[in-house]
PDB file of C-alpha atoms in Angstrom:
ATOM      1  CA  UNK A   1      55.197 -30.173  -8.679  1.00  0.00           C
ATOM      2  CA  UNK A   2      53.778 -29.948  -5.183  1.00  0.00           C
ATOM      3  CA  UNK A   3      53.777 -25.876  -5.121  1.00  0.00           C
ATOM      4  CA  UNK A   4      52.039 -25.994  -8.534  1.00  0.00           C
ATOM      5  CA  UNK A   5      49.737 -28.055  -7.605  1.00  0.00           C
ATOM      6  CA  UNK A   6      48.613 -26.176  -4.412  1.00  0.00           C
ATOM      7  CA  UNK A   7      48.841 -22.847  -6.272  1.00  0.00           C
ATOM      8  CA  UNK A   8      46.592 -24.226  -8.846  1.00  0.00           C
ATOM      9  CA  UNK A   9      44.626 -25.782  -6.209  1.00  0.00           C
ATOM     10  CA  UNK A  10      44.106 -22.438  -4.145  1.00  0.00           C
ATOM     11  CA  UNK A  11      43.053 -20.605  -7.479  1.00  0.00           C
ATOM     12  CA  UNK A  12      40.337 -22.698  -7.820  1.00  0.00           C
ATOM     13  CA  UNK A  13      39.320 -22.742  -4.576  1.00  0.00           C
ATOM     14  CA  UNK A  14      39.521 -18.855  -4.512  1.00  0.00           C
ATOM     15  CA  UNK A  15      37.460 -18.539  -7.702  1.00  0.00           C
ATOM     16  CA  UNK A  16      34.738 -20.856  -6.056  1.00  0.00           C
ATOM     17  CA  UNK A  17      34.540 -18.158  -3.098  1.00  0.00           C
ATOM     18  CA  UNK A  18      33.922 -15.665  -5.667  1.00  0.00           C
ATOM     19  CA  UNK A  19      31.315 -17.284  -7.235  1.00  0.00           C
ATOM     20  CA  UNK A  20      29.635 -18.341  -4.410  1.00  0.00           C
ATOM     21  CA  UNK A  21      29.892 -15.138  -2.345  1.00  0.00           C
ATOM     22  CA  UNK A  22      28.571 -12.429  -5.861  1.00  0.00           C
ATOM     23  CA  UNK A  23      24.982 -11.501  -5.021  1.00  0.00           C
ATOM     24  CA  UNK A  24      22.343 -13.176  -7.420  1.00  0.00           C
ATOM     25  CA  UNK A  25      20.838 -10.132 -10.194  1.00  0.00           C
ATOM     26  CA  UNK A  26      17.876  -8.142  -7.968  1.00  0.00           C
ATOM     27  CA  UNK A  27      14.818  -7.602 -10.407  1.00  0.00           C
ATOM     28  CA  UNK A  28      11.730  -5.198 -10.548  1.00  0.00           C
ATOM     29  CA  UNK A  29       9.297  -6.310  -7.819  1.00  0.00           C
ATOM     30  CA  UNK A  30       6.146  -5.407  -6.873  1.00  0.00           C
ATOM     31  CA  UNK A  31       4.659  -5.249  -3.573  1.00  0.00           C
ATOM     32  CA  UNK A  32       1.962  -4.350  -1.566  1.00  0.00           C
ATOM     33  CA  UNK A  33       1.599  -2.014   1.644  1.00  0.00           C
ATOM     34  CA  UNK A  34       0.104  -4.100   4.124  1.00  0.00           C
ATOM     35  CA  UNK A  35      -2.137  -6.640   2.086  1.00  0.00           C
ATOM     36  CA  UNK A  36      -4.189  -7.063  -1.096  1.00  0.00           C
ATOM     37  CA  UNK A  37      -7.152  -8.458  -1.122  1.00  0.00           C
ATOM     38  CA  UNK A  38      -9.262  -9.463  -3.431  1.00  0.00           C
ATOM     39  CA  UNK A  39     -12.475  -7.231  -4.247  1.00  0.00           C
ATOM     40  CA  UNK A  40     -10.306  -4.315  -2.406  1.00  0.00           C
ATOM     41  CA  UNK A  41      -8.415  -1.647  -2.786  1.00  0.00           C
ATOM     42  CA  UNK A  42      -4.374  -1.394  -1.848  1.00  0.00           C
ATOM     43  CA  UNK A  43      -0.764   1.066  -2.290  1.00  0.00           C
ATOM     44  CA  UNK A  44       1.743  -1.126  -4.032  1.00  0.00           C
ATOM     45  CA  UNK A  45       5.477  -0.685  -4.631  1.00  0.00           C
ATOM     46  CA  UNK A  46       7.044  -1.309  -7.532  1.00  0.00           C
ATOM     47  CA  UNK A  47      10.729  -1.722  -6.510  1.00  0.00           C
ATOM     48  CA  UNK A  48      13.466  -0.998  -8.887  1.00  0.00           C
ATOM     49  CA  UNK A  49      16.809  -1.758  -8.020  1.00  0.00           C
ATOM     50  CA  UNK A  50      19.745  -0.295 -10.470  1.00  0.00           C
ATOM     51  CA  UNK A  51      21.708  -3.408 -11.805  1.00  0.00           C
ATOM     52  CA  UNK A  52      24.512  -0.983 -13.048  1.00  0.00           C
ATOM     53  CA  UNK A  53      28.161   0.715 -12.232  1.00  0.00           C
ATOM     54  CA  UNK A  54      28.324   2.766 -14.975  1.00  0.00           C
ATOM     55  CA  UNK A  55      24.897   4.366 -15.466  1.00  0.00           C
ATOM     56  CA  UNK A  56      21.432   5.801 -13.930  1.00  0.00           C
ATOM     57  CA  UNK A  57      18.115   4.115 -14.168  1.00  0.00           C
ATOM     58  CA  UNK A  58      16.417   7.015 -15.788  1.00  0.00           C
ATOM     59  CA  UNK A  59      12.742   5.599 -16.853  1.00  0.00           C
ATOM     60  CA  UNK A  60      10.270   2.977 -15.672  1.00  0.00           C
ATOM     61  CA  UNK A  61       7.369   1.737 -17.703  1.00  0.00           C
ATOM     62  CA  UNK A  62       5.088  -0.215 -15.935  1.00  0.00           C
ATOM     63  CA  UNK A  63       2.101  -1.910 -17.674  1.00  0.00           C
ATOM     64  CA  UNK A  64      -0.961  -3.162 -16.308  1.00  0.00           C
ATOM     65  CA  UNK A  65      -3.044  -5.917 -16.581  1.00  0.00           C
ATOM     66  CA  UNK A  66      -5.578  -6.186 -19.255  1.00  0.00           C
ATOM     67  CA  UNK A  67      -6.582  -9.131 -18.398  1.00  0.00           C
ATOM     68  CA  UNK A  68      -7.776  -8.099 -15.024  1.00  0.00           C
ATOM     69  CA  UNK A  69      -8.243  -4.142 -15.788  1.00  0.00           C
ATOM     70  CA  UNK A  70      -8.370  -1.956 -12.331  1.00  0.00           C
ATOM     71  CA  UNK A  71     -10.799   0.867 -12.527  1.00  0.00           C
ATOM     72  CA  UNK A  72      -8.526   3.261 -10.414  1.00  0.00           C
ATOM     73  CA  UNK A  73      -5.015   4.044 -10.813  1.00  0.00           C
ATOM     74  CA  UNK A  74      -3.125   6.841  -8.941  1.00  0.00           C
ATOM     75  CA  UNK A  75       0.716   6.804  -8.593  1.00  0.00           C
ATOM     76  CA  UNK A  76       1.862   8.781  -5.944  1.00  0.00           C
ATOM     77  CA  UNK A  77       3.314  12.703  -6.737  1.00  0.00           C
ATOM     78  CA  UNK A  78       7.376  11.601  -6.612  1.00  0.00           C
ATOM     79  CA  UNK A  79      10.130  14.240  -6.314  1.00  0.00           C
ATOM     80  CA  UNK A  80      12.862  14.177  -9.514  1.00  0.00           C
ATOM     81  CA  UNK A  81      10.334  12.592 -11.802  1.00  0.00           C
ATOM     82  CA  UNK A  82       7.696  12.709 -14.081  1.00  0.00           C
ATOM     83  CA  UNK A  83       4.601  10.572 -14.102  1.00  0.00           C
ATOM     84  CA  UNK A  84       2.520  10.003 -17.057  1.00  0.00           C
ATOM     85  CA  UNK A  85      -1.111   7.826 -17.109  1.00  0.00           C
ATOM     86  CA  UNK A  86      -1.595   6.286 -20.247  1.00  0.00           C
ATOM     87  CA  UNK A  87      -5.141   4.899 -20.158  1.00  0.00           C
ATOM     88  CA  UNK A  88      -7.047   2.427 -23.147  1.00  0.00           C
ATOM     89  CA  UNK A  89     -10.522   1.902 -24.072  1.00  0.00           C
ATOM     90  CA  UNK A  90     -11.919  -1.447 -22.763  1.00  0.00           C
ATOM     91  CA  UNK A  91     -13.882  -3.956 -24.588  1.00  0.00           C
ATOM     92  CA  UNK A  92     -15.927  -4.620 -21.918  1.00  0.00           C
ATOM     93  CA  UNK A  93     -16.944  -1.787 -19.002  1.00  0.00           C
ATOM     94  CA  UNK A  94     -16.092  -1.933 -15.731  1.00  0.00           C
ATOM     95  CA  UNK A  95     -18.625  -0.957 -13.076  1.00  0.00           C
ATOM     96  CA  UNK A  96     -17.071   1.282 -10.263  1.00  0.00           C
ATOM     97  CA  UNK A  97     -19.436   2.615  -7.618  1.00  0.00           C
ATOM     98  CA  UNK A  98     -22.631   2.470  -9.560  1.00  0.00           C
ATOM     99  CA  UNK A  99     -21.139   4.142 -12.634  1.00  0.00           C
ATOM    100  CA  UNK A 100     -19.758   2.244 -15.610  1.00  0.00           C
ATOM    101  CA  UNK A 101     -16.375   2.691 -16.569  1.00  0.00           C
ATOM    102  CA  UNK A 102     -15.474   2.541 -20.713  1.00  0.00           C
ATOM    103  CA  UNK A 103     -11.320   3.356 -19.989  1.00  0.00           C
ATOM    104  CA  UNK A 104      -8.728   2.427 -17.768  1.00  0.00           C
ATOM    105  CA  UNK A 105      -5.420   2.598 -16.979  1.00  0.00           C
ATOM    106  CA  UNK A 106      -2.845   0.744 -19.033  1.00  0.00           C
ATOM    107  CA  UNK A 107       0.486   1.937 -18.116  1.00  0.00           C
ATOM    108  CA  UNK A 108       2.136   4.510 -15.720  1.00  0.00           C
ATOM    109  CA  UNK A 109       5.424   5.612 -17.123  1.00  0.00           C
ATOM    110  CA  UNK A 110       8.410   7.597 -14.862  1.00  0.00           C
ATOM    111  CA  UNK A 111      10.647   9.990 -16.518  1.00  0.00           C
ATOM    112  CA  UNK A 112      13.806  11.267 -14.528  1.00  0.00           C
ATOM    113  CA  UNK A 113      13.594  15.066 -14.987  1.00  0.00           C
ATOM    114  CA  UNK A 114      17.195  16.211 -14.391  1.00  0.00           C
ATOM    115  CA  UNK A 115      20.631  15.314 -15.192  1.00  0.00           C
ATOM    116  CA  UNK A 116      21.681  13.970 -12.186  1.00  0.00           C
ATOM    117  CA  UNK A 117      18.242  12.729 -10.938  1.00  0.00           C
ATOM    118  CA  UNK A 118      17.282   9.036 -11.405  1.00  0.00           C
ATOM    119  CA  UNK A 119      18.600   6.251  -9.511  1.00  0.00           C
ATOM    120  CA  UNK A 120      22.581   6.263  -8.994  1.00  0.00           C
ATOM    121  CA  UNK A 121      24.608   2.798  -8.803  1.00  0.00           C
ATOM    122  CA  UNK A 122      24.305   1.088  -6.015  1.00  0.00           C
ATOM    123  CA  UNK A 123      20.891   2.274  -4.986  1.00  0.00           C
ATOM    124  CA  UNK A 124      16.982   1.142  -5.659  1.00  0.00           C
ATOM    125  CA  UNK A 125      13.856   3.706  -5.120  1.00  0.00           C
ATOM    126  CA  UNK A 126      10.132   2.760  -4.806  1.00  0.00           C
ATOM    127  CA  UNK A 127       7.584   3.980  -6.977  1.00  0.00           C
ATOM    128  CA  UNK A 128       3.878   4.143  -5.266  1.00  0.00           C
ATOM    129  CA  UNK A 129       0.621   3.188  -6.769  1.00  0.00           C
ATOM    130  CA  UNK A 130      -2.685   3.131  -5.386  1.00  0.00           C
ATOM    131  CA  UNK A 131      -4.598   0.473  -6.867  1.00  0.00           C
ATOM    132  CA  UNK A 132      -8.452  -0.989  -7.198  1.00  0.00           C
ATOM    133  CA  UNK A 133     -10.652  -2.358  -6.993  1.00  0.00           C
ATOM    134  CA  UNK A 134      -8.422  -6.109  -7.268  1.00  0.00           C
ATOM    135  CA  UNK A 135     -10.210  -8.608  -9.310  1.00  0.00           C
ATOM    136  CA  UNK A 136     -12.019 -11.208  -7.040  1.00  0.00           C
ATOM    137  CA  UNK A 137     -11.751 -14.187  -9.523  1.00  0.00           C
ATOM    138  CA  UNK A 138      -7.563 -13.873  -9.769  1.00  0.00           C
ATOM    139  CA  UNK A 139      -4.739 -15.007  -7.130  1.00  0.00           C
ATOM    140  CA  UNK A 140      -2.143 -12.486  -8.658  1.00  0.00           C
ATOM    141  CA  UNK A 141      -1.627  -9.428 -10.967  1.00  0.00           C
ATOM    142  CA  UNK A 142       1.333  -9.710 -13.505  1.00  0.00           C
ATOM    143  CA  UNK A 143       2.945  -6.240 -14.429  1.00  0.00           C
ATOM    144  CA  UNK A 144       5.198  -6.378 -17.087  1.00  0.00           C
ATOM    145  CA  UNK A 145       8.313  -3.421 -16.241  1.00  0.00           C
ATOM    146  CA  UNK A 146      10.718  -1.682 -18.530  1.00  0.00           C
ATOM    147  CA  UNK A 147      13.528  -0.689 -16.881  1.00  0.00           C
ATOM    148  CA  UNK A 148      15.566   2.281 -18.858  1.00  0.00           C
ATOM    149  CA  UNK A 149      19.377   3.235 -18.397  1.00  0.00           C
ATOM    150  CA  UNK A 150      21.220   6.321 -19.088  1.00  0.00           C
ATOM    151  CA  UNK A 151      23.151   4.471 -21.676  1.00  0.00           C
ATOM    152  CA  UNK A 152      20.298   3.623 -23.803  1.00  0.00           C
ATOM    153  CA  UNK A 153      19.989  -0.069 -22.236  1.00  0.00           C
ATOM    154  CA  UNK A 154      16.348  -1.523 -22.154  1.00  0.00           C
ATOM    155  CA  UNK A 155      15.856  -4.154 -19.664  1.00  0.00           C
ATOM    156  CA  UNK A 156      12.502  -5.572 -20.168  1.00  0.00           C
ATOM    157  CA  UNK A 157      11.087  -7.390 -17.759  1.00  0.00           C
ATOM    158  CA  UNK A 158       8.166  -8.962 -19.032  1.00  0.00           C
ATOM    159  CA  UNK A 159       8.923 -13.111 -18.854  1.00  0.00           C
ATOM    160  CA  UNK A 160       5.863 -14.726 -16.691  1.00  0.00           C
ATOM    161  CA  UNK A 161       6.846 -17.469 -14.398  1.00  0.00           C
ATOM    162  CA  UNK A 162       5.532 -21.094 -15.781  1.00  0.00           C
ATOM    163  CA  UNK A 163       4.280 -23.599 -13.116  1.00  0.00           C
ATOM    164  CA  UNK A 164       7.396 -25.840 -12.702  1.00  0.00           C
ATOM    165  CA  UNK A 165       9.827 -23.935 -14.739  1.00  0.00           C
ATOM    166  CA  UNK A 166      13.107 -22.599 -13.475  1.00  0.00           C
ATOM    167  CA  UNK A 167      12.761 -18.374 -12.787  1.00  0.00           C
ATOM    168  CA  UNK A 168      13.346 -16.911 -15.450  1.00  0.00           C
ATOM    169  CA  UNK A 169      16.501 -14.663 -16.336  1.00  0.00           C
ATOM    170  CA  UNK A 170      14.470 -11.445 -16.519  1.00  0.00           C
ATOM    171  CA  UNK A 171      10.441 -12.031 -14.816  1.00  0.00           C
ATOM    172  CA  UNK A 172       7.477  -9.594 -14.810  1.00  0.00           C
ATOM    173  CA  UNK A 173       6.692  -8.199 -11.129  1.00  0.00           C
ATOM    174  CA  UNK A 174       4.141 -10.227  -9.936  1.00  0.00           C
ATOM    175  CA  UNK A 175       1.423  -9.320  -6.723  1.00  0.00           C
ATOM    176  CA  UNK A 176      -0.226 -12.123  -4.843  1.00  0.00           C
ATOM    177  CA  UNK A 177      -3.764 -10.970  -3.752  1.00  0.00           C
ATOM    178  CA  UNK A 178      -4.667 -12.432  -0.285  1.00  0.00           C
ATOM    179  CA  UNK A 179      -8.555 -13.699   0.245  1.00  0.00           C
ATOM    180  CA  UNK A 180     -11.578 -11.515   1.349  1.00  0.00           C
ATOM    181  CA  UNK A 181     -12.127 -11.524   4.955  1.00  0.00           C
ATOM    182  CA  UNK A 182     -15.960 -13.983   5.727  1.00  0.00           C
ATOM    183  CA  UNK A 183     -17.620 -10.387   6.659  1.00  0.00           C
ATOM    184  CA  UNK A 184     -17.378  -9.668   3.259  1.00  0.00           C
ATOM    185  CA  UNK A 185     -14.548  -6.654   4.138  1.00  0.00           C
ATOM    186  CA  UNK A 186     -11.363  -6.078   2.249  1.00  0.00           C
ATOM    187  CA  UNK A 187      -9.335  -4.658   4.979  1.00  0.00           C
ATOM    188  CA  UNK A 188      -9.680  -1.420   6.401  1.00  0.00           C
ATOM    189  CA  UNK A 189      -7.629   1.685   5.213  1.00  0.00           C
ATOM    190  CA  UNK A 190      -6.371   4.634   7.853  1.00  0.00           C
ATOM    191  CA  UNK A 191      -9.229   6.882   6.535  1.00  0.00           C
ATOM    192  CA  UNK A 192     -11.470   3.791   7.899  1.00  0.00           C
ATOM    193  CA  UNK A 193      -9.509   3.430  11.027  1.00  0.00           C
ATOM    194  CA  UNK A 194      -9.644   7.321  11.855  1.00  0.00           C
ATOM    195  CA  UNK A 195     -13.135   7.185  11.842  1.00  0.00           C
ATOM    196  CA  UNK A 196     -13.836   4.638  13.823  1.00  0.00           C
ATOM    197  CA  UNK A 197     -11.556   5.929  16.648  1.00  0.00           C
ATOM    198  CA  UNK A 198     -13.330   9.542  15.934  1.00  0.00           C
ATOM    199  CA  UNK A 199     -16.960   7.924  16.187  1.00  0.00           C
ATOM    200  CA  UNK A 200     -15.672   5.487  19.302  1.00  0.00           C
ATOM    201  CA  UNK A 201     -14.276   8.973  21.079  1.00  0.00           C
ATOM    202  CA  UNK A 202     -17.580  10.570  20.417  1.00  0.00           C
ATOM    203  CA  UNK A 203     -19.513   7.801  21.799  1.00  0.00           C
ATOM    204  CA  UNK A 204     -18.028   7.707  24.619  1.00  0.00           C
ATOM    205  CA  UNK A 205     -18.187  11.502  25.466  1.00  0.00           C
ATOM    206  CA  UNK A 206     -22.030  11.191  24.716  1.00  0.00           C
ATOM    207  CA  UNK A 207     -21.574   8.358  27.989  1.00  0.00           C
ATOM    208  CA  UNK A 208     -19.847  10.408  29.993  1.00  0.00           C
ATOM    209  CA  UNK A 209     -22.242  13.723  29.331  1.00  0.00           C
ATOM    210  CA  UNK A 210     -25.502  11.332  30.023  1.00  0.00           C
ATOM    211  CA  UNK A 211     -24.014  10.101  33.048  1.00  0.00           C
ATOM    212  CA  UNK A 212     -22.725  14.066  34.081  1.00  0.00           C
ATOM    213  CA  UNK A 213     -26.040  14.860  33.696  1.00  0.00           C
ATOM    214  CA  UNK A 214     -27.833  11.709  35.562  1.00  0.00           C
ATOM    215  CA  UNK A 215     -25.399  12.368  38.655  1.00  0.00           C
ATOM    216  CA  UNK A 216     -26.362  16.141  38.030  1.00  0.00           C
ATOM    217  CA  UNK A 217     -30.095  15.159  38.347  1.00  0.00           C
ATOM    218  CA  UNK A 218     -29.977  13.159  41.243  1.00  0.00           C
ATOM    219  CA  UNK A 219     -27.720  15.896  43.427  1.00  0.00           C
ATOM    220  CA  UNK A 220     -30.557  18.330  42.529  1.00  0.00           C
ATOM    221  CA  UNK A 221     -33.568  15.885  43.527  1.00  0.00           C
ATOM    222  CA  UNK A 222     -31.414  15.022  46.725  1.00  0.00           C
ATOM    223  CA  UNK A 223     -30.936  18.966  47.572  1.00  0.00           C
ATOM    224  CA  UNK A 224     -34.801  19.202  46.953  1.00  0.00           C
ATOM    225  CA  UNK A 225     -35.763  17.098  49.491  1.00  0.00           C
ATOM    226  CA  UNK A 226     -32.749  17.479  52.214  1.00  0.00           C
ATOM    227  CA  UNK A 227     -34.685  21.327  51.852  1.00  0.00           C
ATOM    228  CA  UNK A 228     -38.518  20.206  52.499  1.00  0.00           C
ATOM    229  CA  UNK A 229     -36.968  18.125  55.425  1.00  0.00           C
ATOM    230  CA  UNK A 230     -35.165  21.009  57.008  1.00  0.00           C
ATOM    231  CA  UNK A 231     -37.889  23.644  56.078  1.00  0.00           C
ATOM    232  CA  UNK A 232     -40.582  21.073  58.046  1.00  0.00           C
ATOM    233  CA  UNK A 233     -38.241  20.480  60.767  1.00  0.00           C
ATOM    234  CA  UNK A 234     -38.055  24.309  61.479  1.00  0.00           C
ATOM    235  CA  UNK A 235     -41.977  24.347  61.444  1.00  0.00           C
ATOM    236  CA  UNK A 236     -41.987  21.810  64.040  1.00  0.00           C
ATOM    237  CA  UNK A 237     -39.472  23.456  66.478  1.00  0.00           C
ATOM    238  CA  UNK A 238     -41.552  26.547  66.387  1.00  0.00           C
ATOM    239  CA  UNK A 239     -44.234  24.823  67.411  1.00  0.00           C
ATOM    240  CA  UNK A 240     -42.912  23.221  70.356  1.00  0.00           C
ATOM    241  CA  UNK A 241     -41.674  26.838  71.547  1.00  0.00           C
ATOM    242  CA  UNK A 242     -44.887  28.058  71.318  1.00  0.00           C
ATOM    243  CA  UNK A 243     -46.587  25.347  73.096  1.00  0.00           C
ATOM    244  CA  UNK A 244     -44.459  25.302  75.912  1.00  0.00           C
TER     245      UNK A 244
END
């Protein structure tokens, strides 16, 4: 009675360690680069893990907001698959740079191209999007994702997180959008940064040439006048010789 009764023990106990130690179900996720600001412009990630041992994550359908439409849209060119832009009319136009914009984009779709392409078991990929300008008057961006197996599953994850409510078994990717800096900037981009270090070396070889030339200036006065002395002194000793 004893032995069964650790045996039976000891199977439960093991079974516990299994379910404590199994890894809880990644999701699509979306995040950004560095940040996103409101008002700005940002690269964000949508992550996509594959939840499967027997097949391939072989499509991605990612829809935007329309709630909060973003005038630009450009994924980024990715090796293995193929991108396609869907964009919508909007019922009211966006303005983007002085120009009004009647369309935008309302979902980005990623097609594996070849048989063994896709994302294998055991493995997640990135997919890159450039995105903007962010809506100043939300705190996040929803995306709802459809995740697509070489079996023929369809995971959608489109559920949106209630306030108080437990996760839910399959959420949308959400992105937080940070605050505007006070100046009134939404971060800088490397384009931004480059130029400013290309501007700040150029400034300060404009210093160094105006001080070249002020030294430059100077020496020559200087050589001017250490001349007239010497030419005057010369005068002088001749005239002493000839007086005495």
């Amino acid at each position: 009675m004893k032995a069964s009764r650790l045996a039976a023990t000891a199977a439960v106990a093991a079974g516990a360690v299994v379910v404590l130690s199994s890894p809880a179900f990644a999701h699509v996720s979306v995040a950004a680069e560095g940040t996103a600001a409101k008002g700005g412009y940002a690269v964000v990630d949508f992550k996509v893990p594959n939840e499967r041992d027997n097949a391939s994550t072989t499509k991605l359908e990612v829809n935007f907001p329309t709630d909060h439409p973003l005038a630009s849209v450009m994924p980024e060119p990715m090796p293995g698959w193929k991108i396609e832009v869907t964009k919508s009319k909007l019922a009211k136009p966006l303005e983007l740079h002085g120009e009004q914009i009647t369309e935008a984009v309302s979902k980005v779709t990623w097609t594996a191209t070849g048989k063994d392409s896709g994302i294998q078991p055991g493995y997640f990929e990135k997919f890159p999007v450039s995105i903007g300008a962010l809506p100043e008057d939300a705190d996040e961006l929803v995306f709802k994702a459809i995740q697509t197996y070489s079996n023929k599953e369809v995971v959608r994850w489109i559920e949106v997180q209630e306030d108080g409510a437990e996760e839910p078994e399959t959420p949308a990717p959400v992105l937080a959008l940070s605050a505007a800096s006070e100046d009134g900037h939404h971060g800088s981009t490397a384009a931004e940064e480059a130029d400013d270090k290309t501007e700040n070396a150029a400034a300060t070889t404009e210093v160094a040439d105006d001080s070249s030339d002020t030294t430059a200036r100077v020496l020559g006065v200087v050589g001017i006048v250490v001349g007239a002395l010497g030419v005057a002194y010369g005068v002088l000793a001749g005239r002493r010789r000839s007086d005495a």
